[in-house]
Short mmCIF file of C-alpha atoms in Angstrom, two decimals:
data_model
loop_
_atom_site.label_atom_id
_atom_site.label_comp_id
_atom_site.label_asym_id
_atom_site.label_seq_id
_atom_site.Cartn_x
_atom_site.Cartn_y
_atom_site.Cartn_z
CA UNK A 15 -12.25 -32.56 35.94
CA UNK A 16 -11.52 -34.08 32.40
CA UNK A 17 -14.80 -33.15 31.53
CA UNK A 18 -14.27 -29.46 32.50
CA UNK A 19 -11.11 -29.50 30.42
CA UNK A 20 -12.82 -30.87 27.65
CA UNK A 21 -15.75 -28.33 27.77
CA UNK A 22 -13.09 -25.01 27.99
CA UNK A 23 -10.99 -26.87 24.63
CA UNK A 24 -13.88 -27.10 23.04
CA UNK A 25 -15.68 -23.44 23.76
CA UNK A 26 -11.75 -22.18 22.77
CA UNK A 27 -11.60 -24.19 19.73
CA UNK A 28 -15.21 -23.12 18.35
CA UNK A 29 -15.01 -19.35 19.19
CA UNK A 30 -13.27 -17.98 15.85
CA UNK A 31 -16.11 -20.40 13.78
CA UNK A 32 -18.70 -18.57 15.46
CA UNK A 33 -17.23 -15.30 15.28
CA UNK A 34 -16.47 -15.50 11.74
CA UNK A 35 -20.09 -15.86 10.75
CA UNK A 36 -22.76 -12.69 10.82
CA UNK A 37 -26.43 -11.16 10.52
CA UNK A 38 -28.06 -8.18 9.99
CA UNK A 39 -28.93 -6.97 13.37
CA UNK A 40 -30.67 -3.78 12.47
CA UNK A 41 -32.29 -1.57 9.69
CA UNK A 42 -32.79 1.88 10.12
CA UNK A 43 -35.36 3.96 7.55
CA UNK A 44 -34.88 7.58 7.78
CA UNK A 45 -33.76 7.86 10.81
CA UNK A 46 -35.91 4.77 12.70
CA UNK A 47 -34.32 2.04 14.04
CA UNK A 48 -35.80 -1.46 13.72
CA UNK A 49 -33.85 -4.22 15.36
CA UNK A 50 -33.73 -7.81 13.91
CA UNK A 51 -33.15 -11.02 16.13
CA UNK A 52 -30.46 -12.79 16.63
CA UNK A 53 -30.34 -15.75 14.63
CA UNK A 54 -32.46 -18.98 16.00
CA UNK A 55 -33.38 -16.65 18.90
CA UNK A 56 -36.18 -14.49 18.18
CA UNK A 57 -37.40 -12.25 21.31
CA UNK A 58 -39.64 -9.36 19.74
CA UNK A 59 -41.42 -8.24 16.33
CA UNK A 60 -39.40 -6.76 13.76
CA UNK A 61 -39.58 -6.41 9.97
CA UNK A 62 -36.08 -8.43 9.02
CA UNK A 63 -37.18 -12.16 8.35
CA UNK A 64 -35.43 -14.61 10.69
CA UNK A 65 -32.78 -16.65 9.79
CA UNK A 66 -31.75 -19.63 11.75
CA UNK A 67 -28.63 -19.82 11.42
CA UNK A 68 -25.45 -17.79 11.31
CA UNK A 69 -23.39 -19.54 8.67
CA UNK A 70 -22.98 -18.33 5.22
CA UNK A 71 -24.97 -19.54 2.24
CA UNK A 72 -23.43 -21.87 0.19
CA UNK A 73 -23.92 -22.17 -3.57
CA UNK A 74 -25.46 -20.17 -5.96
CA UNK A 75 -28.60 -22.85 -6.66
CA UNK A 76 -29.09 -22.95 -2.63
CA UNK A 77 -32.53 -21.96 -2.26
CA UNK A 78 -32.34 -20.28 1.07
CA UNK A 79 -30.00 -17.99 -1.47
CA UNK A 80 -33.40 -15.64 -1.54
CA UNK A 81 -33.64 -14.09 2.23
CA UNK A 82 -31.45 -16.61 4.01
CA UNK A 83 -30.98 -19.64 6.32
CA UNK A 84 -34.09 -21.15 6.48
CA UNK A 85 -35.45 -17.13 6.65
CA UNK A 86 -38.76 -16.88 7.95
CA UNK A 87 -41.59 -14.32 7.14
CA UNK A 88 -41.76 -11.24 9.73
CA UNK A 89 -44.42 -10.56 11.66
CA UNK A 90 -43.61 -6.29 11.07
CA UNK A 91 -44.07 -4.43 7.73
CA UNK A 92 -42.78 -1.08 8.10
CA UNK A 93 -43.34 2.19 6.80
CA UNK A 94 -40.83 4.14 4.11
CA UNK A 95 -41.61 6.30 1.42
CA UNK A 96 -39.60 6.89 -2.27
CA UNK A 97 -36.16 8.44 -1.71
CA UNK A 98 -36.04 6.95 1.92
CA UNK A 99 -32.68 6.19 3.27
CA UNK A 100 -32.42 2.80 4.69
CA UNK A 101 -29.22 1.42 6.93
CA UNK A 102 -28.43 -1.52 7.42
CA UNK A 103 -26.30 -2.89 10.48
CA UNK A 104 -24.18 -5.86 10.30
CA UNK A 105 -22.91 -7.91 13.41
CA UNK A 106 -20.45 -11.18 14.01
CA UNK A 107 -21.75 -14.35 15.24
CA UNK A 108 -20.91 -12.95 18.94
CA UNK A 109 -22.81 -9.78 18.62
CA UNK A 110 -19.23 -7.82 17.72
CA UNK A 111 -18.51 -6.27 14.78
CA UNK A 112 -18.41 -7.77 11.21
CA UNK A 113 -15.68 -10.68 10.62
CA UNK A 114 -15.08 -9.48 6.93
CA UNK A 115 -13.48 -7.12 4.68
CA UNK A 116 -14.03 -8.33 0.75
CA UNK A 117 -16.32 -8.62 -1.71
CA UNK A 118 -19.67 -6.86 -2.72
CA UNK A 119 -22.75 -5.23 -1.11
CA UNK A 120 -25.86 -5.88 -3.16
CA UNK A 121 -29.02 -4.49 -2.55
CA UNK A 122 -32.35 -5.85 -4.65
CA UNK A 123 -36.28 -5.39 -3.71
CA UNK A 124 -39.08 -7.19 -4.59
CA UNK A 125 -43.01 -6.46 -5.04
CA UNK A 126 -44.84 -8.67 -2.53
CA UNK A 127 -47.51 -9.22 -5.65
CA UNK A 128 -51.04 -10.41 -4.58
CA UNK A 129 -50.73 -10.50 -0.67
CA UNK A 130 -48.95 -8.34 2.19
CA UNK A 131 -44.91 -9.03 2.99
CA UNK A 132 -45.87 -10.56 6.25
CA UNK A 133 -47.42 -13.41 4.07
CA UNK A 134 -44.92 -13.36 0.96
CA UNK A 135 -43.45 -16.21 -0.43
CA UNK A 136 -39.83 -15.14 -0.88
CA UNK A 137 -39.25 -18.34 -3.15
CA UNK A 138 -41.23 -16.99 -6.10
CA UNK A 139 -40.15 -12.89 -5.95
CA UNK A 140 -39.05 -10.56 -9.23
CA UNK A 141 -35.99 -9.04 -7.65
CA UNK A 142 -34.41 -5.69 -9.34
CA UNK A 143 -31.10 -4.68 -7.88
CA UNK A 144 -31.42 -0.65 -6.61
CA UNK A 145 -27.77 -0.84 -5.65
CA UNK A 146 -24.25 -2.19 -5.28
CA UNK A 147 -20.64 -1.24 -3.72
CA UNK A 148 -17.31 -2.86 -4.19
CA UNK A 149 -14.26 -1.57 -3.94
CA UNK A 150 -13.30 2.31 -3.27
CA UNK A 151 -11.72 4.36 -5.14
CA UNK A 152 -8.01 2.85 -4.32
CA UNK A 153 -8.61 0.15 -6.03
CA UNK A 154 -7.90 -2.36 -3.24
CA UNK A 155 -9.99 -1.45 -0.23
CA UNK A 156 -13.41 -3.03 -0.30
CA UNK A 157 -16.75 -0.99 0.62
CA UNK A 158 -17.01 -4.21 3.20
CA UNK A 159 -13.75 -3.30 5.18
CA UNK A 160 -16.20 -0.17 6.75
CA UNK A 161 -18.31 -2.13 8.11
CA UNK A 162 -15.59 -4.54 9.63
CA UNK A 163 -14.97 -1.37 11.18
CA UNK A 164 -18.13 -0.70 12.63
CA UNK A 165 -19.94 1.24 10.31
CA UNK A 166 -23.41 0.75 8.74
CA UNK A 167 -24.30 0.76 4.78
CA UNK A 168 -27.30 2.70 3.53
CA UNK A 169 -29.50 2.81 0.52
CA UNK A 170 -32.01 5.04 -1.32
CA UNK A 171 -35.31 3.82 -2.42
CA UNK A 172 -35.74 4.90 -5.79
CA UNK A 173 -37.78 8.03 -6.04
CA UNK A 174 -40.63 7.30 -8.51
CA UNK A 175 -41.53 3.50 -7.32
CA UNK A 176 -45.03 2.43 -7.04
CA UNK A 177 -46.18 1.93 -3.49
CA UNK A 178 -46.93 -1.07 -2.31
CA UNK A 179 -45.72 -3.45 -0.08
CA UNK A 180 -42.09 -4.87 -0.63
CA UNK A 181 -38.86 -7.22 -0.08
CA UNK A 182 -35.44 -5.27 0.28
CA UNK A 183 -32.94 -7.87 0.22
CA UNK A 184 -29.55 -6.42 0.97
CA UNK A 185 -26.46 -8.98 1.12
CA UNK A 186 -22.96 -8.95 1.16
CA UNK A 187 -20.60 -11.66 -0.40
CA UNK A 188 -17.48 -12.85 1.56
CA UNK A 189 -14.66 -13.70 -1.19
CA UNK A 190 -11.90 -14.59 1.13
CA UNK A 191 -12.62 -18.11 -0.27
CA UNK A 192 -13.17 -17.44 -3.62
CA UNK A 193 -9.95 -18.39 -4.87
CA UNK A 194 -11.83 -21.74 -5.05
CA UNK A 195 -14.54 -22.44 -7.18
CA UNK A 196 -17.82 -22.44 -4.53
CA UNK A 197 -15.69 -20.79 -1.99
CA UNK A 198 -18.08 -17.48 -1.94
CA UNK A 199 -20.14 -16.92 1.25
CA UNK A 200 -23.78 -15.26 0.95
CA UNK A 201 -25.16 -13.44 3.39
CA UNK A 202 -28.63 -12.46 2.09
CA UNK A 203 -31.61 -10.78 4.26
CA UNK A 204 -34.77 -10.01 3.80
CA UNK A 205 -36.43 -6.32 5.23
CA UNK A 206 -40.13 -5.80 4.76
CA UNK A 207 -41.55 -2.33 3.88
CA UNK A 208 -44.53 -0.75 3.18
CA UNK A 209 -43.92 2.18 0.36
CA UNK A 210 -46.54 4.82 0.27
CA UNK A 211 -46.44 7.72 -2.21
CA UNK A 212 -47.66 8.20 -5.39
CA UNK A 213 -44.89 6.87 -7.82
CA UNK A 214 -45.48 5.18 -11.18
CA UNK A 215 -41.80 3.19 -11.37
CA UNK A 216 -41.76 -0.53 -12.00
CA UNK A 217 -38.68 -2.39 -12.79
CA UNK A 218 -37.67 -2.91 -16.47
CA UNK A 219 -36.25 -6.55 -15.37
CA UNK A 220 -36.01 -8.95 -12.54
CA UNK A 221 -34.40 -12.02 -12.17
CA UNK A 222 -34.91 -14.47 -9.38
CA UNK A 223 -33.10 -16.26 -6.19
CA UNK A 224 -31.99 -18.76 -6.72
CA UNK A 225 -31.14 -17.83 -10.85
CA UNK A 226 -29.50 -14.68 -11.04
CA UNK A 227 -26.00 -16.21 -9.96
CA UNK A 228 -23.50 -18.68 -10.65
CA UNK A 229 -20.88 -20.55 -9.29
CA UNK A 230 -18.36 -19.69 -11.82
CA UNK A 231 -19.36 -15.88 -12.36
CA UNK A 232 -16.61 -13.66 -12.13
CA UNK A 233 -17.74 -11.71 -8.98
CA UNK A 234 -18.36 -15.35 -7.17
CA UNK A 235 -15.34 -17.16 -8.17
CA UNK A 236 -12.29 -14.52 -8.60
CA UNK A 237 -8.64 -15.85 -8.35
CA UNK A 238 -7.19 -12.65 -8.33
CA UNK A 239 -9.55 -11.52 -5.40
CA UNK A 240 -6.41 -10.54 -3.58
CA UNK A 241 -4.17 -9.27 -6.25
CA UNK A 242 -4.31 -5.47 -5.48
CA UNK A 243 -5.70 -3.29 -8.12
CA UNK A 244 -7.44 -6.00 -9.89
CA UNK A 245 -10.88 -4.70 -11.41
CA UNK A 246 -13.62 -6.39 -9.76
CA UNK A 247 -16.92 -7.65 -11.69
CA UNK A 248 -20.39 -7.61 -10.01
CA UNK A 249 -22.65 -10.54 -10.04
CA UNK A 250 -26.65 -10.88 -10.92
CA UNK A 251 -28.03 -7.89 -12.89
CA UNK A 252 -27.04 -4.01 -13.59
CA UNK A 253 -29.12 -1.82 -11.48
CA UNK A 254 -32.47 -1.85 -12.33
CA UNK A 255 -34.23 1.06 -14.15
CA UNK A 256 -38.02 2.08 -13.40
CA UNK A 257 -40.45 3.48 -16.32
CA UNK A 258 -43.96 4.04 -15.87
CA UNK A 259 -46.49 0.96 -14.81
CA UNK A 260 -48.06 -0.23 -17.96
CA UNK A 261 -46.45 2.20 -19.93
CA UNK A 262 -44.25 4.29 -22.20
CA UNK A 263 -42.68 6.78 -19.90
CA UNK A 264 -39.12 7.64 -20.08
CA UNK A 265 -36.82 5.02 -17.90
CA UNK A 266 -35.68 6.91 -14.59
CA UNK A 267 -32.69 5.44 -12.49
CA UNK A 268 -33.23 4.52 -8.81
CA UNK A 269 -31.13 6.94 -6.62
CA UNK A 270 -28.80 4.65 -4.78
CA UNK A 271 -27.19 5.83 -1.55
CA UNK A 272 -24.47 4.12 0.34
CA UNK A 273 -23.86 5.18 4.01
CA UNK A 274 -20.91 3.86 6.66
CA UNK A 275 -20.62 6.59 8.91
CA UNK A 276 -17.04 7.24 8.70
CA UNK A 277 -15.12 6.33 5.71
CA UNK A 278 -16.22 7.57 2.06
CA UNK A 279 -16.85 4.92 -0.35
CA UNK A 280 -18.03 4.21 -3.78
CA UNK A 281 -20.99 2.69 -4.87
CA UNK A 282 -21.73 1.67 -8.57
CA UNK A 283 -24.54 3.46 -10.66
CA UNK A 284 -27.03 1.57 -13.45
CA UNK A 285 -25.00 0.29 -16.40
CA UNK A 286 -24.79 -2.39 -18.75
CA UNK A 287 -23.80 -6.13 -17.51
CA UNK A 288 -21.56 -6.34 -15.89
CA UNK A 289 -20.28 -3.89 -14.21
CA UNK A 290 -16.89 -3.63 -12.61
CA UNK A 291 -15.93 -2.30 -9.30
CA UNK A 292 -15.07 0.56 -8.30
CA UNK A 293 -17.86 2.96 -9.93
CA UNK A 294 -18.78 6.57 -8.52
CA UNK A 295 -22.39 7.40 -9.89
CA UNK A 296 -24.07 7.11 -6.80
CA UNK A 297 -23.64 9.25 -3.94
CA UNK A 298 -22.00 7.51 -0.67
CA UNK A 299 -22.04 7.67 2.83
CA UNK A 300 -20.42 5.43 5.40
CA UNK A 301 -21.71 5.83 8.86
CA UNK A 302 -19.13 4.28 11.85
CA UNK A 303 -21.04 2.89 15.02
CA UNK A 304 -20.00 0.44 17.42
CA UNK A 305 -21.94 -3.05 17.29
CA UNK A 306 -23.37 -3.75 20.45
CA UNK A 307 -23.20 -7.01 21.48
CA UNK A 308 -26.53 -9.46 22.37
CA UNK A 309 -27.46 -11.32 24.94
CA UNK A 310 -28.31 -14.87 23.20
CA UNK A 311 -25.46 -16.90 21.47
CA UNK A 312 -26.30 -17.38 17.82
CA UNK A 313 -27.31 -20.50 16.57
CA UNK A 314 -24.35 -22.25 13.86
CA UNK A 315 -25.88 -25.63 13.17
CA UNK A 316 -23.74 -26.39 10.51
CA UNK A 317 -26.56 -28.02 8.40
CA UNK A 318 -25.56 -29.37 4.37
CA UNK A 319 -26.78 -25.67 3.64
CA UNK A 320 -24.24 -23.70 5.76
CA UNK A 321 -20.84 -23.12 4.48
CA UNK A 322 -17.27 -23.86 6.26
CA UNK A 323 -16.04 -20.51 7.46
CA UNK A 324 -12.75 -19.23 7.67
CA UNK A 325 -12.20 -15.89 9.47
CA UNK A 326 -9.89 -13.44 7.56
CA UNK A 327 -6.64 -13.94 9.81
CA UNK A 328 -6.92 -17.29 8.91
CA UNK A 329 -8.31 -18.71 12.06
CA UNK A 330 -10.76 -21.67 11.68
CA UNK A 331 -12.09 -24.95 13.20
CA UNK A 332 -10.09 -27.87 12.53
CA UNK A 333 -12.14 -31.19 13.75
CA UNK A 334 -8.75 -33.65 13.58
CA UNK A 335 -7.05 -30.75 15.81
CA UNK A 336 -9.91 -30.94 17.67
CA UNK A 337 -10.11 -34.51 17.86
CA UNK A 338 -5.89 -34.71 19.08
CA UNK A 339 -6.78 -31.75 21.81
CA UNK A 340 -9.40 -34.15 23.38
CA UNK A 341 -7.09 -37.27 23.46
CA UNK A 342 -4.70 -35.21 25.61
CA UNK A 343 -6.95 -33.82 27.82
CA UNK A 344 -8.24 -37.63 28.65
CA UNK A 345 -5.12 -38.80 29.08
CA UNK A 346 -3.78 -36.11 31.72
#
């Protein structure tokens, strides 16, 4: 009977941890639906690279920084062309919808150079960011807070890339820690696509994962996170320009667009580093669905590389609470 007791404490105890963590479950690209796995439980190909875990990335010199938790190379590269829209849908550790509402969405790709994405080192990638949301136009409301509510975020591929085979790495940043210097959570993934077309556009910088951030950059580590109205800087890069391969040609800026199906929201255009949220040069959609839930529990191992997180009403797994639960439950 104890050990009953002990097992229902302990399932009660753990649920907001697990819930407070997330994945991307799906990508959509114009209009196609590609589902991802769940986290340590892979049951079918898809193009998102599996991560094993569903806690947040820790630090910004963690090297699964790049695509993940110990993210590992997809067996599907998909099809998308330049100026495709591509969604991405985010779930909770229990297959519900997103635990968080602030910081950033950043979007980057990368040119799987010399080999196909199925067989791409992620570790040595030239990532460009094509886009980036923060906060609306309020000035306190995060981009994020949509797709707490259920909605999806979407992208444009710029419209004169190269073809080839690529990396989209879309992540969002949790900041409700970020009071605290390494309090930031990353949740990076990892999409492989196969671009066709006949576009000439190649990146006028990169910058690499980990590299591009740090620990004490003002859109990791922000004390006034939850002071409303303060401006908000983003990490990493400015969005990346494309000019011609090789060449000459005039610089063209990728066309960015940011869908949750329900509310509007701003996303930020190319400019100089850095950039501060909000920004309206890039057109915005938010599209609201429901998260369906999975069948397999998520895996939260906890490991050195996985971060402590705390849901956003505060909830959170407390081990000497834990510990004092257990004693009581023996001793009844």
């Amino acid at each position: 009977m104890h050990t009953v007791s002990l097992l229902l404490v302990s399932l009660f105890i753990a649920l907001p941890y697990v819930t407070a963590h997330g994945y991307l479950k799906s990508v959509g690209i114009d209009g196609q639906t590609y589902q991802g796995n769940v986290p340590n439980h892979p049951t079918g190909d898809s193009p998102i690279r599996l991560i094993d875990d569903i806690d947040p990335v820790k630090g910004a010199s963690n090297p699964n920084l790049s695509c993940g938790q110990n993210a590992q190379k997809a067996a599907l590269v998909v099809p998308a062309n330049p100026g495709s829209t591509v969604t991405f849908a985010w779930a909770s550790g229990n297959g519900g919808n997103w635990p968080h509402n602030t910081g950033p969405l950043m979007t980057y790709m990368a040119s799987c150079e010399g080999t196909t994405c199925d067989q791409f080192d992620a570790s040595g990638a030239k990532w460009f960011k094509v886009a980036q949301a923060g906060k609306k136009s309020d000035g306190s409301t995060w981009v994020q807070q949509d797709i707490m509510n259920g909605g999806t975020y979407s992208i444009n591929i710029p419209n004169n890339i190269a073809p080839g085979d690529y990396l989209i790495r879309h992540e969002i940043i949790a900041l409700q820690l970020a009071v605290s210097m390494g309090g930031a959570e990353f949740y990076p993934s990892c999409t492989q696509v196969r671009i066709g077309g006949n576009g000439n556009g190649v990146p006028n910088a990169t910058v690499s994962f980990p590299g591009a951030y740090s620990d004490s950059d003002p859109g990791i580590y922000d004390p006034n996170v939850y002071n409303p109205g303060s401006s908000y800087i983003f990490p990493g890069p400015p969005i990346a320009s494309l000019v011609a391969e090789g060449g000459n040609g005039a610089a063209t800026n990728p066309s960015s667009t940011t869908s949750v199906a329900a509310p509007s929201s701003s996303t930020s255009s190319p400019s100089a580093p850095p950039s501060a949220s909000p920004s309206v040069n890039v057109s915005t959609t938010i599209s609201t669905t429901d998260a369906s839930t999975t069948s397999a529990a998520p895996s939260s191992t906890g490991s050195a590389s996985s971060g402590h997180c705390r849901r956003d009403d505060d909830s959170t797994y407390h081990p000497r609470r834990f510990r004092r639960v257990s004693r009581n439950v023996q001793q009844a």
